[in-house]
Amino acid sequence: MSKLPTHIPVIAIDGPSASGKGSVAELVAEALGFHYLDSGAIYRIVAYASKEQRIAWNQAEAIAALVSQLSIQFVHGEILLNGANISMLVRSEEMGRGASEVAVHPAVRNALLDLQKSFRKAPGLVGDGRDMASVVFPDAILKIFLTAGVEIRAQRRFEQLRNRGLDANYETILQDLQTRDLRDSQRSAAPLKQVQDALLLDTSDKTIQQAVDFVLDAYQECLNSYKKT
Ligand code: C5P
């Protein structure tokens, strides 16, 4: 029987915007008692902080320098920037767009690497984002590429915003998602892509619970395969 890897296990879940990967990742983390990293939130925080400091989202070096001065904390699911709770503010569509603009800069991505890696703590971590499997945790024990058709994602985002009592327009959301998909997958630094050793999970006709079960089963299989070999 080969031994389980000695390093802290990471389950990497990557995928496009509004694919539901955040909800799935959080529930998987809860089921396993693992920590959870919402890496998209980190890029959103950087977009927000840059705007606050009047730094345009195309100013790579200035944003990378700003990153080193930020104190970012996740406390009981709330996002604290320099002590202030900005959870709701970073969830806006504007900050989603801003996140995808600051995320194209290699200098900004590098400046955020150590912070993301620091979430890897015992007994394990579920990380969601675009480059969890390819860059941040290439040694993840399980890699999932979670996606859904763009119209389905737009419809889910539309319903989510309406349920929160926010103004939402399906066509605008669809266009926005298409623009972000293109920017995220065509950028040269850590583009969104399914790495070779990732399992594809298309949630177009799946419930969140079915997607969670898929990941939990795949994780169990990983553990079993270590025991068998
Ligand atoms: O996941 P979420 O929609 O919150 O991410 C916002 C943006 O942050 C994405 O569109 C993407 O451009 C960027 N991002 C990234 N790498 C990650 C997580 C998010 O480039 N690991």
PDB file of C-alpha atoms and ligand atoms in Angstrom:
ATOM      1  CA  MET A   1       0.000   0.000   0.000  1.00  0.00           C
ATOM      2  CA  SER A   2       1.549   3.328  -1.032  1.00  0.00           C
ATOM      3  CA  LYS A   3       1.407   6.112   1.485  1.00  0.00           C
ATOM      4  CA  LEU A   4      -0.867   9.098   1.036  1.00  0.00           C
ATOM      5  CA  PRO A   5       1.040  12.233   0.020  1.00  0.00           C
ATOM      6  CA  THR A   6       2.470  13.831   3.137  1.00  0.00           C
ATOM      7  CA  HIS A   7       1.665  17.398   2.123  1.00  0.00           C
ATOM      8  CA  ILE A   8      -1.664  19.000   2.998  1.00  0.00           C
ATOM      9  CA  PRO A   9      -4.265  17.926   0.397  1.00  0.00           C
ATOM     10  CA  VAL A  10      -5.734  20.519  -1.936  1.00  0.00           C
ATOM     11  CA  ILE A  11      -8.806  20.128  -4.119  1.00  0.00           C
ATOM     12  CA  ALA A  12      -8.513  22.634  -6.979  1.00  0.00           C
ATOM     13  CA  ILE A  13     -11.753  23.708  -8.653  1.00  0.00           C
ATOM     14  CA  ASP A  14     -11.341  25.982 -11.667  1.00  0.00           C
ATOM     15  CA  GLY A  15     -13.887  27.234 -14.134  1.00  0.00           C
ATOM     16  CA  PRO A  16     -15.507  30.237 -15.782  1.00  0.00           C
ATOM     17  CA  SER A  17     -17.549  32.965 -14.070  1.00  0.00           C
ATOM     18  CA  ALA A  18     -20.947  32.051 -12.660  1.00  0.00           C
ATOM     19  CA  SER A  19     -20.409  28.319 -13.205  1.00  0.00           C
ATOM     20  CA  GLY A  20     -21.390  27.654  -9.594  1.00  0.00           C
ATOM     21  CA  LYS A  21     -17.869  26.617  -8.603  1.00  0.00           C
ATOM     22  CA  GLY A  22     -17.905  28.883  -5.533  1.00  0.00           C
ATOM     23  CA  SER A  23     -21.017  27.258  -4.072  1.00  0.00           C
ATOM     24  CA  VAL A  24     -19.749  23.775  -4.897  1.00  0.00           C
ATOM     25  CA  ALA A  25     -16.275  24.465  -3.471  1.00  0.00           C
ATOM     26  CA  GLU A  26     -17.675  25.879  -0.252  1.00  0.00           C
ATOM     27  CA  LEU A  27     -19.985  22.889   0.292  1.00  0.00           C
ATOM     28  CA  VAL A  28     -17.205  20.400  -0.477  1.00  0.00           C
ATOM     29  CA  ALA A  29     -14.949  22.187   2.016  1.00  0.00           C
ATOM     30  CA  GLU A  30     -17.708  22.071   4.621  1.00  0.00           C
ATOM     31  CA  ALA A  31     -18.370  18.360   4.044  1.00  0.00           C
ATOM     32  CA  LEU A  32     -14.679  17.499   4.454  1.00  0.00           C
ATOM     33  CA  GLY A  33     -13.955  20.006   7.222  1.00  0.00           C
ATOM     34  CA  PHE A  34     -11.386  21.663   4.908  1.00  0.00           C
ATOM     35  CA  HIS A  35     -10.467  25.335   4.589  1.00  0.00           C
ATOM     36  CA  TYR A  36     -11.823  27.262   1.622  1.00  0.00           C
ATOM     37  CA  LEU A  37     -10.090  29.754  -0.672  1.00  0.00           C
ATOM     38  CA  ASP A  38     -12.240  31.971  -2.901  1.00  0.00           C
ATOM     39  CA  SER A  39      -9.397  33.297  -5.054  1.00  0.00           C
ATOM     40  CA  GLY A  40     -11.779  35.341  -7.220  1.00  0.00           C
ATOM     41  CA  ALA A  41     -12.622  37.378  -4.124  1.00  0.00           C
ATOM     42  CA  ILE A  42      -8.945  38.289  -3.799  1.00  0.00           C
ATOM     43  CA  TYR A  43      -8.863  39.686  -7.353  1.00  0.00           C
ATOM     44  CA  ARG A  44     -12.117  41.538  -6.636  1.00  0.00           C
ATOM     45  CA  ILE A  45     -10.588  43.058  -3.480  1.00  0.00           C
ATOM     46  CA  VAL A  46      -7.598  44.240  -5.500  1.00  0.00           C
ATOM     47  CA  ALA A  47      -9.897  45.832  -8.096  1.00  0.00           C
ATOM     48  CA  TYR A  48     -11.840  47.537  -5.310  1.00  0.00           C
ATOM     49  CA  ALA A  49      -8.725  48.783  -3.494  1.00  0.00           C
ATOM     50  CA  SER A  50      -7.243  50.096  -6.756  1.00  0.00           C
ATOM     51  CA  LYS A  51     -10.404  52.028  -7.492  1.00  0.00           C
ATOM     52  CA  GLU A  52     -10.389  53.457  -3.966  1.00  0.00           C
ATOM     53  CA  GLN A  53      -6.803  54.640  -4.489  1.00  0.00           C
ATOM     54  CA  ARG A  54      -7.715  56.030  -7.941  1.00  0.00           C
ATOM     55  CA  ILE A  55      -5.335  53.623  -9.656  1.00  0.00           C
ATOM     56  CA  ALA A  56      -6.648  52.596 -13.085  1.00  0.00           C
ATOM     57  CA  TRP A  57      -7.059  48.843 -13.597  1.00  0.00           C
ATOM     58  CA  ASN A  58      -4.488  48.867 -16.412  1.00  0.00           C
ATOM     59  CA  GLN A  59      -1.682  50.184 -14.137  1.00  0.00           C
ATOM     60  CA  ALA A  60       0.054  46.861 -13.478  1.00  0.00           C
ATOM     61  CA  GLU A  61       3.059  48.062 -11.472  1.00  0.00           C
ATOM     62  CA  ALA A  62       1.097  50.491  -9.302  1.00  0.00           C
ATOM     63  CA  ILE A  63      -1.480  47.778  -8.501  1.00  0.00           C
ATOM     64  CA  ALA A  64       1.212  45.206  -7.718  1.00  0.00           C
ATOM     65  CA  ALA A  65       2.834  47.725  -5.331  1.00  0.00           C
ATOM     66  CA  LEU A  66      -0.540  48.403  -3.727  1.00  0.00           C
ATOM     67  CA  VAL A  67      -1.082  44.664  -3.095  1.00  0.00           C
ATOM     68  CA  SER A  68       1.849  44.540  -0.680  1.00  0.00           C
ATOM     69  CA  GLN A  69       0.179  47.214   1.470  1.00  0.00           C
ATOM     70  CA  LEU A  70      -3.220  45.530   1.733  1.00  0.00           C
ATOM     71  CA  SER A  71      -4.357  43.579   4.754  1.00  0.00           C
ATOM     72  CA  ILE A  72      -6.839  41.007   3.445  1.00  0.00           C
ATOM     73  CA  GLN A  73      -8.736  38.755   5.852  1.00  0.00           C
ATOM     74  CA  PHE A  74     -11.611  36.303   5.520  1.00  0.00           C
ATOM     75  CA  VAL A  75     -13.464  36.081   8.818  1.00  0.00           C
ATOM     76  CA  HIS A  76     -16.543  33.822   9.109  1.00  0.00           C
ATOM     77  CA  GLY A  77     -17.214  34.226   5.383  1.00  0.00           C
ATOM     78  CA  GLU A  78     -16.867  38.024   5.523  1.00  0.00           C
ATOM     79  CA  ILE A  79     -14.195  39.890   3.554  1.00  0.00           C
ATOM     80  CA  LEU A  80     -12.170  42.449   5.492  1.00  0.00           C
ATOM     81  CA  LEU A  81      -9.900  44.930   3.761  1.00  0.00           C
ATOM     82  CA  ASN A  82      -7.666  46.830   6.168  1.00  0.00           C
ATOM     83  CA  GLY A  83     -10.217  45.958   8.849  1.00  0.00           C
ATOM     84  CA  ALA A  84     -13.315  47.197   6.965  1.00  0.00           C
ATOM     85  CA  ASN A  85     -16.028  44.762   5.884  1.00  0.00           C
ATOM     86  CA  ILE A  86     -16.321  45.058   2.088  1.00  0.00           C
ATOM     87  CA  SER A  87     -18.109  41.739   1.416  1.00  0.00           C
ATOM     88  CA  MET A  88     -21.084  43.257  -0.382  1.00  0.00           C
ATOM     89  CA  LEU A  89     -19.043  45.893  -2.225  1.00  0.00           C
ATOM     90  CA  VAL A  90     -16.770  43.387  -3.970  1.00  0.00           C
ATOM     91  CA  ARG A  91     -19.665  41.206  -5.147  1.00  0.00           C
ATOM     92  CA  SER A  92     -20.893  43.817  -7.664  1.00  0.00           C
ATOM     93  CA  GLU A  93     -20.723  43.174 -11.403  1.00  0.00           C
ATOM     94  CA  GLU A  94     -18.402  46.199 -11.649  1.00  0.00           C
ATOM     95  CA  MET A  95     -15.863  44.568  -9.331  1.00  0.00           C
ATOM     96  CA  GLY A  96     -16.200  41.282 -11.238  1.00  0.00           C
ATOM     97  CA  ARG A  97     -15.211  43.194 -14.363  1.00  0.00           C
ATOM     98  CA  GLY A  98     -12.450  45.033 -12.489  1.00  0.00           C
ATOM     99  CA  ALA A  99     -11.133  41.739 -11.111  1.00  0.00           C
ATOM    100  CA  SER A 100     -10.839  40.297 -14.582  1.00  0.00           C
ATOM    101  CA  GLU A 101      -9.001  43.460 -15.730  1.00  0.00           C
ATOM    102  CA  VAL A 102      -6.440  43.504 -12.889  1.00  0.00           C
ATOM    103  CA  ALA A 103      -6.025  39.741 -13.241  1.00  0.00           C
ATOM    104  CA  VAL A 104      -4.438  40.000 -16.702  1.00  0.00           C
ATOM    105  CA  HIS A 105      -1.230  41.505 -15.244  1.00  0.00           C
ATOM    106  CA  PRO A 106       1.510  38.964 -14.405  1.00  0.00           C
ATOM    107  CA  ALA A 107       2.964  41.370 -11.784  1.00  0.00           C
ATOM    108  CA  VAL A 108      -0.366  41.463  -9.951  1.00  0.00           C
ATOM    109  CA  ARG A 109      -0.800  37.688 -10.144  1.00  0.00           C
ATOM    110  CA  ASN A 110       2.712  37.142  -8.774  1.00  0.00           C
ATOM    111  CA  ALA A 111       2.110  39.565  -5.940  1.00  0.00           C
ATOM    112  CA  LEU A 112      -0.914  37.482  -4.913  1.00  0.00           C
ATOM    113  CA  LEU A 113       0.714  34.050  -5.045  1.00  0.00           C
ATOM    114  CA  ASP A 114       2.034  33.783  -1.483  1.00  0.00           C
ATOM    115  CA  LEU A 115      -1.220  35.045  -0.024  1.00  0.00           C
ATOM    116  CA  GLN A 116      -3.155  32.327  -1.872  1.00  0.00           C
ATOM    117  CA  LYS A 117      -0.676  29.596  -0.914  1.00  0.00           C
ATOM    118  CA  SER A 118      -0.964  30.624   2.745  1.00  0.00           C
ATOM    119  CA  PHE A 119      -4.529  29.242   2.800  1.00  0.00           C
ATOM    120  CA  ARG A 120      -3.135  25.702   2.558  1.00  0.00           C
ATOM    121  CA  LYS A 121      -3.556  24.574   6.139  1.00  0.00           C
ATOM    122  CA  ALA A 122      -4.372  21.241   7.779  1.00  0.00           C
ATOM    123  CA  PRO A 123      -6.501  19.240   7.380  1.00  0.00           C
ATOM    124  CA  GLY A 124      -6.905  20.416   3.769  1.00  0.00           C
ATOM    125  CA  LEU A 125      -8.021  23.125   1.370  1.00  0.00           C
ATOM    126  CA  VAL A 126     -10.586  23.536  -1.386  1.00  0.00           C
ATOM    127  CA  GLY A 127      -9.539  26.399  -3.668  1.00  0.00           C
ATOM    128  CA  ASP A 128     -11.669  27.848  -6.419  1.00  0.00           C
ATOM    129  CA  GLY A 129     -10.590  30.123  -9.239  1.00  0.00           C
ATOM    130  CA  ARG A 130      -9.057  30.044 -12.697  1.00  0.00           C
ATOM    131  CA  ASP A 131      -5.491  28.884 -12.060  1.00  0.00           C
ATOM    132  CA  MET A 132      -5.735  26.836  -8.868  1.00  0.00           C
ATOM    133  CA  ALA A 133      -4.683  23.654 -10.691  1.00  0.00           C
ATOM    134  CA  SER A 134      -2.302  25.195 -13.216  1.00  0.00           C
ATOM    135  CA  VAL A 135      -0.317  27.711 -11.133  1.00  0.00           C
ATOM    136  CA  VAL A 136      -1.151  28.081  -7.449  1.00  0.00           C
ATOM    137  CA  PHE A 137      -1.524  24.415  -6.416  1.00  0.00           C
ATOM    138  CA  PRO A 138      -0.135  22.311  -9.306  1.00  0.00           C
ATOM    139  CA  ASP A 139       0.337  19.428  -6.835  1.00  0.00           C
ATOM    140  CA  ALA A 140      -3.376  19.379  -5.906  1.00  0.00           C
ATOM    141  CA  ILE A 141      -4.543  15.843  -5.131  1.00  0.00           C
ATOM    142  CA  LEU A 142      -7.741  16.420  -7.143  1.00  0.00           C
ATOM    143  CA  LYS A 143      -8.305  18.889  -9.986  1.00  0.00           C
ATOM    144  CA  ILE A 144     -11.775  19.713 -11.254  1.00  0.00           C
ATOM    145  CA  PHE A 145     -12.714  21.902 -14.204  1.00  0.00           C
ATOM    146  CA  LEU A 146     -16.261  22.979 -13.449  1.00  0.00           C
ATOM    147  CA  THR A 147     -18.259  24.609 -16.203  1.00  0.00           C
ATOM    148  CA  ALA A 148     -21.751  25.123 -17.682  1.00  0.00           C
ATOM    149  CA  GLY A 149     -23.106  26.613 -20.905  1.00  0.00           C
ATOM    150  CA  VAL A 150     -22.825  30.411 -21.018  1.00  0.00           C
ATOM    151  CA  GLU A 151     -26.621  30.941 -21.350  1.00  0.00           C
ATOM    152  CA  ILE A 152     -27.219  28.752 -18.331  1.00  0.00           C
ATOM    153  CA  ARG A 153     -24.610  30.642 -16.329  1.00  0.00           C
ATOM    154  CA  ALA A 154     -26.181  33.965 -17.354  1.00  0.00           C
ATOM    155  CA  GLN A 155     -29.620  32.716 -16.302  1.00  0.00           C
ATOM    156  CA  ARG A 156     -28.272  31.545 -12.918  1.00  0.00           C
ATOM    157  CA  ARG A 157     -26.526  34.880 -12.300  1.00  0.00           C
ATOM    158  CA  PHE A 158     -29.697  36.747 -13.374  1.00  0.00           C
ATOM    159  CA  GLU A 159     -31.843  34.786 -10.896  1.00  0.00           C
ATOM    160  CA  GLN A 160     -29.261  35.189  -8.142  1.00  0.00           C
ATOM    161  CA  LEU A 161     -29.263  38.998  -8.528  1.00  0.00           C
ATOM    162  CA  ARG A 162     -33.075  39.186  -8.759  1.00  0.00           C
ATOM    163  CA  ASN A 163     -33.434  37.052  -5.644  1.00  0.00           C
ATOM    164  CA  ARG A 164     -31.196  39.504  -3.823  1.00  0.00           C
ATOM    165  CA  GLY A 165     -33.567  42.290  -4.903  1.00  0.00           C
ATOM    166  CA  LEU A 166     -30.968  43.791  -7.274  1.00  0.00           C
ATOM    167  CA  ASP A 167     -31.621  45.193 -10.746  1.00  0.00           C
ATOM    168  CA  ALA A 168     -30.598  42.698 -13.397  1.00  0.00           C
ATOM    169  CA  ASN A 169     -30.794  42.445 -17.163  1.00  0.00           C
ATOM    170  CA  TYR A 170     -30.282  39.027 -18.735  1.00  0.00           C
ATOM    171  CA  GLU A 171     -28.788  40.335 -22.007  1.00  0.00           C
ATOM    172  CA  THR A 172     -26.279  42.564 -20.221  1.00  0.00           C
ATOM    173  CA  ILE A 173     -25.239  39.708 -17.941  1.00  0.00           C
ATOM    174  CA  LEU A 174     -24.826  37.358 -20.915  1.00  0.00           C
ATOM    175  CA  GLN A 175     -22.658  39.864 -22.783  1.00  0.00           C
ATOM    176  CA  ASP A 176     -20.600  40.551 -19.695  1.00  0.00           C
ATOM    177  CA  LEU A 177     -19.960  36.847 -19.104  1.00  0.00           C
ATOM    178  CA  GLN A 178     -18.935  36.368 -22.743  1.00  0.00           C
ATOM    179  CA  THR A 179     -16.475  39.266 -22.474  1.00  0.00           C
ATOM    180  CA  ARG A 180     -15.027  37.897 -19.228  1.00  0.00           C
ATOM    181  CA  ASP A 181     -14.775  34.346 -20.579  1.00  0.00           C
ATOM    182  CA  LEU A 182     -12.824  35.666 -23.535  1.00  0.00           C
ATOM    183  CA  ARG A 183     -10.519  37.864 -21.422  1.00  0.00           C
ATOM    184  CA  ASP A 184      -9.922  35.094 -18.846  1.00  0.00           C
ATOM    185  CA  SER A 185      -9.178  32.398 -21.412  1.00  0.00           C
ATOM    186  CA  GLN A 186      -7.119  34.438 -23.875  1.00  0.00           C
ATOM    187  CA  ARG A 187      -4.805  36.306 -21.509  1.00  0.00           C
ATOM    188  CA  SER A 188      -1.192  35.188 -21.575  1.00  0.00           C
ATOM    189  CA  ALA A 189      -0.730  34.986 -17.780  1.00  0.00           C
ATOM    190  CA  ALA A 190      -2.408  31.942 -16.221  1.00  0.00           C
ATOM    191  CA  PRO A 191      -5.303  31.731 -18.688  1.00  0.00           C
ATOM    192  CA  LEU A 192      -8.450  29.856 -17.752  1.00  0.00           C
ATOM    193  CA  LYS A 193      -8.094  26.352 -19.137  1.00  0.00           C
ATOM    194  CA  GLN A 194      -8.709  22.758 -18.213  1.00  0.00           C
ATOM    195  CA  VAL A 195      -5.354  21.230 -17.297  1.00  0.00           C
ATOM    196  CA  GLN A 196      -4.611  17.761 -18.604  1.00  0.00           C
ATOM    197  CA  ASP A 197      -5.088  15.965 -15.299  1.00  0.00           C
ATOM    198  CA  ALA A 198      -8.346  17.729 -14.346  1.00  0.00           C
ATOM    199  CA  LEU A 199     -11.745  16.043 -14.367  1.00  0.00           C
ATOM    200  CA  LEU A 200     -14.412  17.862 -16.357  1.00  0.00           C
ATOM    201  CA  LEU A 201     -17.629  18.585 -14.487  1.00  0.00           C
ATOM    202  CA  ASP A 202     -20.346  20.163 -16.646  1.00  0.00           C
ATOM    203  CA  THR A 203     -23.111  21.370 -14.337  1.00  0.00           C
ATOM    204  CA  SER A 204     -25.490  22.538 -17.113  1.00  0.00           C
ATOM    205  CA  ASP A 205     -28.056  19.931 -16.103  1.00  0.00           C
ATOM    206  CA  LYS A 206     -26.902  19.227 -12.573  1.00  0.00           C
ATOM    207  CA  THR A 207     -28.015  20.558  -9.220  1.00  0.00           C
ATOM    208  CA  ILE A 208     -25.443  21.970  -6.819  1.00  0.00           C
ATOM    209  CA  GLN A 209     -25.800  18.865  -4.641  1.00  0.00           C
ATOM    210  CA  GLN A 210     -25.120  16.572  -7.613  1.00  0.00           C
ATOM    211  CA  ALA A 211     -21.986  18.575  -8.415  1.00  0.00           C
ATOM    212  CA  VAL A 212     -20.868  18.429  -4.764  1.00  0.00           C
ATOM    213  CA  ASP A 213     -21.406  14.658  -4.710  1.00  0.00           C
ATOM    214  CA  PHE A 214     -19.370  14.305  -7.912  1.00  0.00           C
ATOM    215  CA  VAL A 215     -16.401  16.070  -6.292  1.00  0.00           C
ATOM    216  CA  LEU A 216     -16.719  14.170  -3.008  1.00  0.00           C
ATOM    217  CA  ASP A 217     -16.894  10.826  -4.869  1.00  0.00           C
ATOM    218  CA  ALA A 218     -13.880  11.772  -6.982  1.00  0.00           C
ATOM    219  CA  TYR A 219     -11.946  12.703  -3.840  1.00  0.00           C
ATOM    220  CA  GLN A 220     -12.839   9.397  -2.212  1.00  0.00           C
ATOM    221  CA  GLU A 221     -11.662   7.584  -5.355  1.00  0.00           C
ATOM    222  CA  CYS A 222      -8.362   9.456  -5.188  1.00  0.00           C
ATOM    223  CA  LEU A 223      -7.871   8.345  -1.609  1.00  0.00           C
ATOM    224  CA  ASN A 224      -8.837   4.736  -2.481  1.00  0.00           C
ATOM    225  CA  SER A 225      -6.430   4.653  -5.402  1.00  0.00           C
ATOM    226  CA  TYR A 226      -3.578   5.620  -3.065  1.00  0.00           C
ATOM    227  CA  LYS A 227      -4.544   2.795  -0.761  1.00  0.00           C
ATOM    228  CA  LYS A 228      -4.662   0.238  -3.620  1.00  0.00           C
ATOM    229  CA  THR A 229      -1.307   1.040  -5.241  1.00  0.00           C
TER     230      THR A 229
HETATM  231  O1  C5P B   1     -14.476  33.947  -9.566  1.00  0.00           O
HETATM  232  P1  C5P B   1     -14.825  35.392  -9.724  1.00  0.00           P
HETATM  233  O2  C5P B   1     -15.886  35.663 -10.749  1.00  0.00           O
HETATM  234  O3  C5P B   1     -15.108  36.069  -8.428  1.00  0.00           O
HETATM  235  O4  C5P B   1     -13.467  36.044 -10.280  1.00  0.00           O
HETATM  236  C1  C5P B   1     -13.434  37.363 -10.764  1.00  0.00           C
HETATM  237  C2  C5P B   1     -12.316  37.496 -11.786  1.00  0.00           C
HETATM  238  O5  C5P B   1     -11.060  37.316 -11.132  1.00  0.00           O
HETATM  239  C3  C5P B   1     -12.342  36.460 -12.911  1.00  0.00           C
HETATM  240  O6  C5P B   1     -13.128  36.867 -14.009  1.00  0.00           O
HETATM  241  C4  C5P B   1     -10.879  36.301 -13.272  1.00  0.00           C
HETATM  242  O7  C5P B   1     -10.495  37.220 -14.262  1.00  0.00           O
HETATM  243  C5  C5P B   1     -10.137  36.675 -12.011  1.00  0.00           C
HETATM  244  N1  C5P B   1      -9.561  35.498 -11.366  1.00  0.00           N
HETATM  245  C6  C5P B   1      -8.347  35.013 -11.827  1.00  0.00           C
HETATM  246  N2  C5P B   1      -7.745  33.966 -11.198  1.00  0.00           N
HETATM  247  C7  C5P B   1      -8.319  33.369 -10.157  1.00  0.00           C
HETATM  248  C8  C5P B   1      -9.580  33.816  -9.681  1.00  0.00           C
HETATM  249  C9  C5P B   1     -10.184  34.879 -10.330  1.00  0.00           C
HETATM  250  O8  C5P B   1      -7.809  35.531 -12.794  1.00  0.00           O
HETATM  251  N3  C5P B   1      -7.694  32.361  -9.560  1.00  0.00           N
END
